[in-house]
Short mmCIF file of C-alpha atoms in Angstrom, two decimals:
data_model
loop_
_atom_site.label_atom_id
_atom_site.label_comp_id
_atom_site.label_asym_id
_atom_site.label_seq_id
_atom_site.Cartn_x
_atom_site.Cartn_y
_atom_site.Cartn_z
CA GLY X 25 -7.31 -12.23 -3.44
CA ALA X 26 -8.37 -10.12 -6.15
CA VAL X 27 -5.99 -9.81 -9.02
CA VAL X 28 -4.65 -6.10 -11.48
CA SER X 29 -2.85 -6.91 -14.24
CA GLN X 30 -1.03 -4.66 -16.16
CA HIS X 31 0.30 -4.08 -20.02
CA PRO X 32 2.73 -3.85 -20.99
CA SER X 33 5.24 -5.04 -18.38
CA TRP X 34 8.22 -2.84 -20.25
CA VAL X 35 8.27 -0.63 -22.53
CA ILE X 36 11.03 1.30 -24.68
CA CYS X 37 10.08 4.49 -26.36
CA LYS X 38 11.81 7.36 -28.43
CA SER X 39 11.90 10.62 -27.05
CA GLY X 40 8.70 13.15 -27.99
CA THR X 41 6.34 9.84 -28.56
CA SER X 42 3.71 9.12 -26.59
CA VAL X 43 3.06 5.78 -24.56
CA LYS X 44 -0.11 3.50 -22.99
CA ILE X 45 -0.13 1.85 -19.94
CA GLU X 46 -3.24 -0.57 -19.48
CA CYS X 47 -4.12 -1.90 -15.99
CA ARG X 48 -7.21 -4.06 -15.60
CA SER X 49 -8.74 -5.46 -12.65
CA LEU X 50 -9.52 -9.34 -13.50
CA ASP X 51 -11.72 -10.32 -10.87
CA PHE X 52 -13.64 -7.73 -9.64
CA GLN X 53 -15.21 -4.44 -10.95
CA ALA X 54 -12.66 -1.47 -9.81
CA THR X 55 -14.62 2.11 -9.65
CA THR X 56 -11.48 3.46 -8.54
CA MET X 57 -8.12 2.82 -9.56
CA PHE X 58 -4.97 4.62 -8.23
CA TRP X 59 -1.57 5.35 -10.53
CA TYR X 60 1.88 5.32 -8.88
CA ARG X 61 4.98 6.27 -10.15
CA GLN X 62 8.16 5.61 -8.27
CA PHE X 63 11.96 6.47 -9.54
CA PRO X 64 15.24 4.27 -8.20
CA LYS X 65 15.38 3.95 -4.24
CA GLN X 66 12.14 5.90 -4.11
CA SER X 67 8.95 5.32 -3.07
CA LEU X 68 5.54 5.37 -4.68
CA MET X 69 4.27 9.11 -5.17
CA LEU X 70 0.15 9.09 -6.38
CA MET X 71 -0.16 10.31 -9.28
CA ALA X 72 -3.49 10.38 -9.94
CA THR X 73 -6.91 8.77 -8.75
CA SER X 74 -8.90 6.98 -11.68
CA ASN X 75 -12.71 7.02 -11.18
CA GLU X 76 -15.14 5.44 -13.44
CA GLY X 77 -16.85 7.22 -15.91
CA SER X 78 -15.45 10.62 -14.22
CA LYS X 79 -12.30 12.36 -14.41
CA ALA X 80 -9.26 11.70 -12.45
CA THR X 81 -8.10 13.54 -9.78
CA TYR X 82 -3.89 14.82 -10.40
CA GLU X 83 -2.27 14.90 -6.74
CA GLN X 84 -0.06 18.34 -6.60
CA GLY X 85 2.13 18.83 -9.83
CA VAL X 86 1.40 15.72 -12.03
CA GLU X 87 0.57 18.02 -15.26
CA LYS X 88 -2.48 16.24 -15.93
CA ASP X 89 -2.24 17.19 -19.88
CA LYS X 90 0.70 15.03 -20.01
CA PHE X 91 -0.50 12.11 -18.42
CA LEU X 92 -3.59 11.26 -19.51
CA ILE X 93 -5.79 8.70 -17.55
CA ASN X 94 -9.09 7.23 -19.08
CA HIS X 95 -11.30 5.02 -17.15
CA ALA X 96 -13.67 3.75 -19.76
CA SER X 97 -14.99 0.68 -18.02
CA LEU X 98 -15.38 -1.13 -14.66
CA THR X 99 -12.57 -2.93 -15.08
CA LEU X 100 -9.87 -1.12 -17.35
CA SER X 101 -8.32 2.31 -16.54
CA THR X 102 -5.37 3.44 -18.84
CA LEU X 103 -2.23 6.30 -18.51
CA THR X 104 -0.99 7.63 -22.21
CA VAL X 105 2.09 9.24 -21.48
CA THR X 106 2.37 11.91 -24.25
CA SER X 107 5.28 13.88 -25.43
CA ALA X 108 7.04 11.21 -23.44
CA HIS X 109 10.88 12.38 -22.07
CA PRO X 110 13.97 10.34 -20.57
CA GLU X 111 13.25 12.16 -17.13
CA ASP X 112 9.60 9.97 -17.54
CA SER X 113 11.80 7.17 -17.52
CA SER X 114 9.84 5.12 -14.32
CA PHE X 115 8.19 2.40 -12.75
CA TYR X 116 4.34 2.82 -13.06
CA ILE X 117 2.43 1.05 -10.65
CA CYS X 118 -1.77 0.65 -10.59
CA SER X 119 -3.40 -0.17 -7.83
CA ALA X 120 -7.61 -1.08 -8.10
CA ARG X 121 -9.64 -0.75 -5.08
CA ASP X 122 -12.59 -3.77 -4.30
CA PRO X 123 -15.49 -2.02 -3.72
CA ARG X 124 -16.38 -5.55 -1.76
CA GLY X 125 -14.17 -4.74 0.61
CA ARG X 126 -12.74 -1.95 2.67
CA PRO X 127 -11.70 1.12 1.07
CA THR X 128 -8.49 1.24 2.58
CA GLU X 129 -7.39 -2.35 0.67
CA GLN X 130 -5.79 -1.77 -2.60
CA TYR X 131 -4.55 -3.93 -4.80
CA PHE X 132 -1.17 -3.65 -6.78
CA GLY X 133 -0.50 -4.08 -9.93
CA PRO X 134 2.54 -6.03 -11.29
CA GLY X 135 3.71 -2.34 -12.65
CA THR X 136 5.35 -1.15 -16.20
CA ARG X 137 8.63 -0.23 -16.62
CA LEU X 138 8.54 3.04 -19.14
CA THR X 139 12.20 4.04 -20.45
CA VAL X 140 12.10 6.66 -22.48
CA THR X 141 15.51 7.16 -24.76
CA GLN B 10 8.03 16.96 7.43
CA LYS B 11 7.16 14.17 5.17
CA GLU B 12 3.68 12.62 5.85
CA VAL B 13 5.17 9.18 6.42
CA GLU B 14 8.62 8.05 7.68
CA GLN B 15 11.21 5.29 7.31
CA ASN B 16 14.73 4.86 7.99
CA SER B 17 16.08 4.35 4.52
CA GLY B 18 18.93 1.44 5.90
CA PRO B 19 19.82 -0.65 5.19
CA LEU B 20 19.80 -2.59 7.60
CA SER B 21 21.25 -5.44 8.21
CA VAL B 22 20.52 -8.60 10.73
CA PRO B 23 22.20 -12.17 10.63
CA GLU B 24 19.52 -15.42 9.42
CA GLY B 25 17.61 -16.51 12.41
CA ALA B 26 17.80 -13.24 14.12
CA ILE B 27 14.57 -10.90 14.62
CA ALA B 28 14.46 -7.69 12.23
CA SER B 29 12.64 -4.14 13.32
CA LEU B 30 11.17 -1.79 11.51
CA ASN B 31 10.24 1.09 12.20
CA CYS B 32 7.87 3.83 10.78
CA THR B 33 5.89 7.81 11.96
CA TYR B 34 3.53 9.33 10.17
CA SER B 35 2.51 12.44 10.32
CA ASP B 36 -1.23 12.94 10.30
CA ARG B 37 -3.19 11.90 13.68
CA GLY B 38 -6.35 11.41 11.41
CA SER B 39 -4.90 8.17 9.83
CA GLN B 40 -6.65 4.84 10.85
CA SER B 41 -5.15 2.25 8.69
CA PHE B 42 -1.62 1.27 8.37
CA PHE B 43 -0.12 -1.37 5.94
CA TRP B 44 3.71 -2.73 5.69
CA TYR B 45 4.41 -4.22 1.95
CA ARG B 46 7.81 -5.27 0.98
CA GLN B 47 8.81 -5.03 -2.47
CA TYR B 48 11.63 -7.19 -3.94
CA SER B 49 13.78 -4.92 -6.72
CA GLY B 50 12.10 -4.78 -10.18
CA LYS B 51 8.61 -5.75 -8.65
CA SER B 52 5.14 -4.00 -7.39
CA PRO B 53 4.82 -3.87 -3.71
CA GLU B 54 3.25 -6.86 -1.90
CA LEU B 55 0.71 -6.79 0.82
CA ILE B 56 2.12 -8.69 4.55
CA MET B 57 0.25 -6.96 6.90
CA PHE B 58 -2.17 -4.66 7.97
CA ILE B 59 -3.37 -3.37 11.52
CA TYR B 60 -6.12 -1.05 12.24
CA SER B 61 -6.09 -0.84 16.10
CA ASN B 62 -3.63 0.49 18.96
CA GLY B 63 -1.56 -3.24 20.04
CA ASP B 64 0.16 -5.90 18.39
CA LYS B 65 -1.05 -8.03 15.52
CA GLU B 66 0.71 -11.07 14.61
CA ASP B 67 0.86 -13.41 11.41
CA GLY B 68 3.29 -16.07 11.10
CA ARG B 69 6.46 -14.60 11.48
CA PHE B 70 5.31 -10.98 11.27
CA THR B 71 4.11 -8.52 14.37
CA ALA B 72 2.78 -5.24 13.08
CA GLN B 73 3.00 -2.80 16.52
CA LEU B 74 1.06 0.21 16.55
CA ASN B 75 0.51 3.01 18.41
CA LYS B 76 -1.27 6.28 17.45
CA ALA B 77 -0.54 8.04 20.33
CA SER B 78 3.19 8.24 19.44
CA GLN B 79 2.21 7.75 16.19
CA TYR B 80 4.09 5.14 15.09
CA VAL B 81 4.25 1.58 13.35
CA SER B 82 6.22 -0.87 13.10
CA LEU B 83 7.20 -4.53 11.81
CA LEU B 84 9.08 -7.10 13.50
CA ILE B 85 10.09 -10.12 11.53
CA ARG B 86 10.89 -13.09 13.76
CA ASP B 87 13.69 -16.29 12.37
CA SER B 88 14.54 -13.74 9.82
CA GLN B 89 15.66 -15.52 6.58
CA PRO B 90 17.17 -14.86 3.57
CA SER B 91 14.30 -14.65 1.10
CA ASP B 92 13.75 -11.49 3.50
CA SER B 93 15.52 -9.36 2.34
CA ALA B 94 13.82 -6.81 0.43
CA THR B 95 12.39 -3.56 0.68
CA TYR B 96 9.80 -2.53 3.22
CA LEU B 97 7.71 -0.04 2.43
CA CYS B 98 5.40 1.77 5.57
CA ALA B 99 2.39 3.22 4.25
CA VAL B 100 -0.67 4.82 5.93
CA TYR B 101 -4.29 5.67 4.99
CA SER B 102 -4.45 8.72 5.21
CA SER B 103 -7.60 11.58 6.30
CA ALA B 104 -7.36 12.23 3.41
CA SER B 105 -8.77 9.33 2.00
CA LYS B 106 -5.13 8.13 0.02
CA ILE B 107 -2.55 6.17 1.14
CA ILE B 108 0.83 7.22 1.97
CA PHE B 109 4.29 5.86 1.39
CA GLY B 110 6.99 6.06 3.31
CA SER B 111 10.34 5.67 1.79
CA GLY B 112 10.94 2.33 2.60
CA THR B 113 13.86 0.89 4.35
CA ARG B 114 15.92 -1.83 3.06
CA LEU B 115 16.48 -5.06 4.67
CA SER B 116 19.36 -7.57 4.13
CA ILE B 117 19.17 -10.70 6.09
CA ARG B 118 22.73 -12.46 5.95
CA PRO B 119 23.59 -15.72 5.87
#
């Protein structure tokens, strides 16, 4: 099956700094990637849909100026958490859609655990 | 009303028994339905998908879909301790997004 990687797998940063998380599709070209956030014992919440070469589409309630998404190539999308605060501490997971398959098929990355101190 | 609802559990099942997980959804336009397994601290892993009404079997897993009742279920036969995890029901909505339920924690006791 298709493989999606994320880097880093975990990161600790100080309040007020910015953190960049990378999501890569390793064996296919992903025109669409998705970013999710998951707080402890809660479900995955879609933050935004990232389309290669265009602006991301953010879900209601997600601050686009705080969570910057760049989908600069067909294999890479990045999420930058700007001016991070402790309440941004969460598990961030990306997924990618393989255009060769069904639109409903998404492949998840392993996730990035962000801790803001 | 949540778009995808699941009982949060925990659901405790003895080893070797059948575990039954349930899910309801609100968007009648939904066409595709998924069950993911998530171990603590890990990303979700797709274990079943179903598009048509009825049953779909894959090994020890059976997914059941009833679109009229807006109901999806997952049966796990011969439950093993390694099946202990959180099971997420997900629906591909008419808005072309995958919406997740809050998950059911399953515990298989030896």
